[in-house]
Short mmCIF file of N, CA and C in Angstrom, two decimals:
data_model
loop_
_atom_site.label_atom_id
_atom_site.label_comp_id
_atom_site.label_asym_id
_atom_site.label_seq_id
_atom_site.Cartn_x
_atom_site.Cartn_y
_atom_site.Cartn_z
N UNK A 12 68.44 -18.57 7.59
CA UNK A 12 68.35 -18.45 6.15
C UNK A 12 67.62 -17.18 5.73
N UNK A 13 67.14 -16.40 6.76
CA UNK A 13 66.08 -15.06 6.47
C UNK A 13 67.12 -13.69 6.99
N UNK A 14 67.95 -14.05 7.75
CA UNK A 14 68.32 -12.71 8.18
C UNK A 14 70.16 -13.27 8.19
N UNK A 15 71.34 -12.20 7.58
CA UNK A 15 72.53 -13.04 7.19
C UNK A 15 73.68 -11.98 8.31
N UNK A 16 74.35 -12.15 8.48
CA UNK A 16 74.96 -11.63 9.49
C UNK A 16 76.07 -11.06 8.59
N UNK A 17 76.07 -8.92 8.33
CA UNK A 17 76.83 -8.88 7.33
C UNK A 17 77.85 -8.28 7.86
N UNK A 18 78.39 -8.23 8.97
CA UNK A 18 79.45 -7.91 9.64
C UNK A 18 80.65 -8.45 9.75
N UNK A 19 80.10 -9.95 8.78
CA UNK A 19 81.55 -10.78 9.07
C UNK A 19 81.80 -11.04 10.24
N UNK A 20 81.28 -10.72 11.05
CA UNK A 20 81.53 -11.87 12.43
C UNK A 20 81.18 -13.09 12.34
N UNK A 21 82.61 -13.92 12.67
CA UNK A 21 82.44 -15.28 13.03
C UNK A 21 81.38 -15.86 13.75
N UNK A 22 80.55 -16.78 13.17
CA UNK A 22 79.07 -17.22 14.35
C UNK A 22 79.39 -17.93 15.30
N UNK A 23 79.16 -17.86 16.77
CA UNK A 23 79.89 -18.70 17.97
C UNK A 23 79.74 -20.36 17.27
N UNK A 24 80.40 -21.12 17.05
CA UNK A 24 80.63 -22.41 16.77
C UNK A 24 79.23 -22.84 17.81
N UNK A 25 78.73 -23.16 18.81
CA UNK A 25 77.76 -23.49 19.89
C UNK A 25 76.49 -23.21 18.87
N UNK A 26 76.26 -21.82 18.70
CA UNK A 26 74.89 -21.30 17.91
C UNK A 26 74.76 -21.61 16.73
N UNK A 27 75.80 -22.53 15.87
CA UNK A 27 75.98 -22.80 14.34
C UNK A 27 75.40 -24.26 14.87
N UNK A 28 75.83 -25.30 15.45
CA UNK A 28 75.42 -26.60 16.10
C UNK A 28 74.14 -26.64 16.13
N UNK A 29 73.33 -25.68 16.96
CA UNK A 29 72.79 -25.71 17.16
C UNK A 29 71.34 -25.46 16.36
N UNK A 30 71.99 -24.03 15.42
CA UNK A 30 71.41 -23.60 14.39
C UNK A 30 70.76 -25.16 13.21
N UNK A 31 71.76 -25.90 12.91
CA UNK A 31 71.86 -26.74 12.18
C UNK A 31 71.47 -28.08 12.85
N UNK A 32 71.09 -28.17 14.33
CA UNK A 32 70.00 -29.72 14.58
C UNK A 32 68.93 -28.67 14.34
N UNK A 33 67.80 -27.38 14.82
CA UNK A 33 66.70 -27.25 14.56
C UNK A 33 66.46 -27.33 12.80
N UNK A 34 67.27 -26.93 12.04
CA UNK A 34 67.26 -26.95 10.48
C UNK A 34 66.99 -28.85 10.08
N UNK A 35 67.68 -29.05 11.04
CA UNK A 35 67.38 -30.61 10.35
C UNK A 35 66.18 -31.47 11.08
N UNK A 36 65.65 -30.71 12.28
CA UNK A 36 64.62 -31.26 12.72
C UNK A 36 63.92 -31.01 12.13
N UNK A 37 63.43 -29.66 11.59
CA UNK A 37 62.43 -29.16 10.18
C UNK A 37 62.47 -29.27 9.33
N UNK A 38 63.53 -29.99 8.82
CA UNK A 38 63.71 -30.67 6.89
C UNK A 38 63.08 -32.21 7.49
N UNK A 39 63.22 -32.44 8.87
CA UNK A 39 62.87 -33.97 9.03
C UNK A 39 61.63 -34.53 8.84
N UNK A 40 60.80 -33.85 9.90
CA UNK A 40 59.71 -33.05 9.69
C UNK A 40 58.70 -32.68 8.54
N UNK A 41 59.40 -32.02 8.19
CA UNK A 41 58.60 -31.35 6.38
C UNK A 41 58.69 -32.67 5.72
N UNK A 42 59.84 -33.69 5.57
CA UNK A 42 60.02 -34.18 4.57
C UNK A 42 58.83 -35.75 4.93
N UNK A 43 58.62 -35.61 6.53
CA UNK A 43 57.69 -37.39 6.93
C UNK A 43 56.42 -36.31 6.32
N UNK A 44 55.73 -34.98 6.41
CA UNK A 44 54.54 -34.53 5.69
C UNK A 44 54.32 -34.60 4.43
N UNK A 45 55.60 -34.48 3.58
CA UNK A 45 55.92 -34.74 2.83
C UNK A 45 55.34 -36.44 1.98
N UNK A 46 56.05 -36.72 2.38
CA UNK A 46 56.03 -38.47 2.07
C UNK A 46 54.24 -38.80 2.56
N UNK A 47 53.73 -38.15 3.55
CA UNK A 47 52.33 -38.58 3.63
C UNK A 47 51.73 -38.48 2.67
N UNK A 48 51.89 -37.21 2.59
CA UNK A 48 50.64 -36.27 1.25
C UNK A 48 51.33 -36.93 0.20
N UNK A 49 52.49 -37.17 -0.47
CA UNK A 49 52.73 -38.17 -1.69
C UNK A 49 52.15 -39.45 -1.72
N UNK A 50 51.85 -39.99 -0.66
CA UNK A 50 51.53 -41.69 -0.36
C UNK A 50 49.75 -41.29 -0.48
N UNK A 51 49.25 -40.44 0.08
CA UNK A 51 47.98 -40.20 -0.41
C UNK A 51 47.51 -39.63 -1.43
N UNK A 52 48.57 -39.08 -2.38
CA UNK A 52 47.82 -38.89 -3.94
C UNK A 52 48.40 -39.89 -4.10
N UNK A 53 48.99 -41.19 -4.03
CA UNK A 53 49.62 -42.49 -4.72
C UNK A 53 48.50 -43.12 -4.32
N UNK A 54 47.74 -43.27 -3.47
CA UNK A 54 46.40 -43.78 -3.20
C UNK A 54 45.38 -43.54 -3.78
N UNK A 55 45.21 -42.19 -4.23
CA UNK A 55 44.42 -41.90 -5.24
C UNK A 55 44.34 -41.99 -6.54
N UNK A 56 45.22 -42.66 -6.92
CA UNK A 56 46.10 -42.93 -8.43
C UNK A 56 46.83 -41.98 -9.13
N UNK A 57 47.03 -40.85 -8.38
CA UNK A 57 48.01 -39.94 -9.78
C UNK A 57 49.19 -40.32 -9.42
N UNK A 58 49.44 -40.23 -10.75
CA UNK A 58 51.14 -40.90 -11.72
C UNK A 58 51.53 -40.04 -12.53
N UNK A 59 52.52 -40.67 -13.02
CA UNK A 59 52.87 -39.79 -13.55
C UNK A 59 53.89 -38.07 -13.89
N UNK A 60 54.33 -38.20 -12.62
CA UNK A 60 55.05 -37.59 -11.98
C UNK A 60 56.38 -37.36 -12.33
N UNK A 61 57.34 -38.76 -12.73
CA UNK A 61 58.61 -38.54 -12.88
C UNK A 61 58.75 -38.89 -14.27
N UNK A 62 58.05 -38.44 -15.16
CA UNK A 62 57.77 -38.61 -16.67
C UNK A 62 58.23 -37.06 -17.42
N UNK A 63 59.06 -37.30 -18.35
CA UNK A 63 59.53 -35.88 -18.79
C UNK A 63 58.79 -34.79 -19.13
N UNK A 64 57.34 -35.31 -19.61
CA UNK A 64 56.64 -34.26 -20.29
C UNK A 64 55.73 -34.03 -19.27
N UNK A 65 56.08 -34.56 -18.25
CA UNK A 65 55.26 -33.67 -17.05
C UNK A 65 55.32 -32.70 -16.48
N UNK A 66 56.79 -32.14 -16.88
CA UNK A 66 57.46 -30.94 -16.29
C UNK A 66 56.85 -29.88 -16.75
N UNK A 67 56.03 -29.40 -17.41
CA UNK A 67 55.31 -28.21 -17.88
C UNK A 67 54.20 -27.94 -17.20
N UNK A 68 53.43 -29.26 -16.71
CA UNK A 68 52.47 -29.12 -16.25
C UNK A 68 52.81 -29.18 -14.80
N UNK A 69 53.67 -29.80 -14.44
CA UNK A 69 53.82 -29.56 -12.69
C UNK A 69 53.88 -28.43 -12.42
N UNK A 70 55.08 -27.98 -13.36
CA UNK A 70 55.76 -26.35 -13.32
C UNK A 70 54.41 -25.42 -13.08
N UNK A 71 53.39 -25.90 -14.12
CA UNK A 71 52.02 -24.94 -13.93
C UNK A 71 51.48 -24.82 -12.75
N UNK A 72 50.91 -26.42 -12.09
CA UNK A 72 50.55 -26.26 -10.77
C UNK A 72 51.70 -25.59 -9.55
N UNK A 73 52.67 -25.76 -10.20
CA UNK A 73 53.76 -25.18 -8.73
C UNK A 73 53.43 -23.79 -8.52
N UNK A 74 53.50 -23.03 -10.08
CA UNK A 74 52.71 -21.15 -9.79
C UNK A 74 51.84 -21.31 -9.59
N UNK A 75 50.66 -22.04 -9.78
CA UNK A 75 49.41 -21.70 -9.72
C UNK A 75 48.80 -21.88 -7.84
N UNK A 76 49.46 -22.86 -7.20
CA UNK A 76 49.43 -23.15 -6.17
C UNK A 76 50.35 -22.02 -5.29
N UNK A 77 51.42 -21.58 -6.02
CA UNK A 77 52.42 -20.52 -5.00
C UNK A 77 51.78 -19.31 -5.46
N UNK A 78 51.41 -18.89 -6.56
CA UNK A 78 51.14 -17.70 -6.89
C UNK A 78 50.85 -16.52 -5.86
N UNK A 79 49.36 -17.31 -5.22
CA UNK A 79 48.93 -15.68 -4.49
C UNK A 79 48.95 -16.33 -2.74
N UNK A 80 49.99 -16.18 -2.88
CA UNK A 80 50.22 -16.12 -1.20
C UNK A 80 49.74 -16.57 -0.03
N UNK A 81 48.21 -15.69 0.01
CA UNK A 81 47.66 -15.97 1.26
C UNK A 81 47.07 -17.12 1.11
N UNK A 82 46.14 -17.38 -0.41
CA UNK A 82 45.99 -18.74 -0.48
C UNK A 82 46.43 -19.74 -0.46
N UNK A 83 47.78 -19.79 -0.66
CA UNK A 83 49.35 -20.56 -1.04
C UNK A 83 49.00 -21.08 0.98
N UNK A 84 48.67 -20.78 1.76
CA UNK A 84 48.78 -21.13 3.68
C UNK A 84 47.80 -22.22 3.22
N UNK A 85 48.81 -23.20 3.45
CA UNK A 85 47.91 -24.88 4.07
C UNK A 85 48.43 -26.09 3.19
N UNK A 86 49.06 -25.03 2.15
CA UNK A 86 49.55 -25.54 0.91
C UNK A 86 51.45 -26.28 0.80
N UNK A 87 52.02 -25.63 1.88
CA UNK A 87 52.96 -25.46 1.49
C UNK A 87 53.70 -27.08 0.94
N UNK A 88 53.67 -28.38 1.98
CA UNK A 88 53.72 -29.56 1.95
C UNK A 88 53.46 -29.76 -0.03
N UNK A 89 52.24 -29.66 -0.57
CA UNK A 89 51.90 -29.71 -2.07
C UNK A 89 52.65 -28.98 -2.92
N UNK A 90 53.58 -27.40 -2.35
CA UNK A 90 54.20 -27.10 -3.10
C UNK A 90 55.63 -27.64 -3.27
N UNK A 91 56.11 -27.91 -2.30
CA UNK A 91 57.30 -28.61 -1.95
C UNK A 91 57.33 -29.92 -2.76
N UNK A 92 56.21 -30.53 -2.80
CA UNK A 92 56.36 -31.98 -3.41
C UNK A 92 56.59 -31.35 -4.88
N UNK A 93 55.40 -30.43 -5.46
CA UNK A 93 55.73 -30.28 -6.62
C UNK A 93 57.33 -29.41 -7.30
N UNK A 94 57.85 -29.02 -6.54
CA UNK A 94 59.04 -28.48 -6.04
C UNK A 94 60.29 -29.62 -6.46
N UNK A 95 60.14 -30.64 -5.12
CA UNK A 95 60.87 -31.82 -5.38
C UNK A 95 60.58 -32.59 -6.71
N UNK A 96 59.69 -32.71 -7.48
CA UNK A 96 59.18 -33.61 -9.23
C UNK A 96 59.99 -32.48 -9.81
N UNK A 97 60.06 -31.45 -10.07
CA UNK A 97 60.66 -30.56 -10.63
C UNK A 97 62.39 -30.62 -10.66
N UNK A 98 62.60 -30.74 -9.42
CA UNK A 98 64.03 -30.64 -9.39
C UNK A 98 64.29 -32.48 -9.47
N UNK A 99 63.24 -33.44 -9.59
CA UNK A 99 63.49 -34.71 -9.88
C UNK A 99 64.04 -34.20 -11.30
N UNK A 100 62.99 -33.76 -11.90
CA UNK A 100 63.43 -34.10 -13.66
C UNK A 100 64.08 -33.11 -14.23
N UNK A 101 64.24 -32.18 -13.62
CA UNK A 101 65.51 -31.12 -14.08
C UNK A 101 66.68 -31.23 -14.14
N UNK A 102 67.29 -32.47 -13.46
CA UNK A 102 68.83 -32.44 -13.29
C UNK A 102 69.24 -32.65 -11.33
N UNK A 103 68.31 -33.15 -10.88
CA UNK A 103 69.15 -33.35 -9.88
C UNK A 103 70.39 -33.81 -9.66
N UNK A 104 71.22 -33.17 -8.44
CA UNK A 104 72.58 -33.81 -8.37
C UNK A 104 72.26 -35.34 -8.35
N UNK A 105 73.91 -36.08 -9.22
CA UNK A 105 73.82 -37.84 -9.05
C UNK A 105 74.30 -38.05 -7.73
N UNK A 106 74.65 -37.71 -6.61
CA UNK A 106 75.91 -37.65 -5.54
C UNK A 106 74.72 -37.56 -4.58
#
């Protein structure tokens, strides 16, 4: 997803397979860190989340947390969640 192959060469069918179990071992992955760190601010009581007028303020913490980079390292799991509430109440696909 970082580097695209602009030659138009066909990708060996073997290295696309393959390409696509490590991609899904790391969406698998991200997504059980994921679900932790959600289940532990659900422990802590914040709510509130999939409520319409929350979207301004998530949106805030999503820059404010991605903004500057180097601080953004440790973070990423928190941005992703706020990432996923975002694209909850924006219109996710129904399918």
């Amino acid at each position: 997803m970082i580097d695209k192959n602009w030659e138009g060469a066909a990708p060996d069918p073997a290295w696309v397979k393959q390409e696509i179990a490590r991609l899904n071992e790391a969406v698998d992955l991200f997504a059980s860190c994921m679900k932790a760190r959600l289940s532990e601010k659900a422990e802590e009581g914040w709510t509130g989340w999939d409520k319409p007028e929350s979207s301004t303020k998530i949106w805030n913490a999503l820059l404010a947390q991605g903004a500057a980079i180097p601080l953004a390292k440790g973070q990423e799991v928190d941005i992703a969640n706020l990432a996923m509430m975002l694209w909850f109440l924006n219109g996710r696909p129904t399918a």
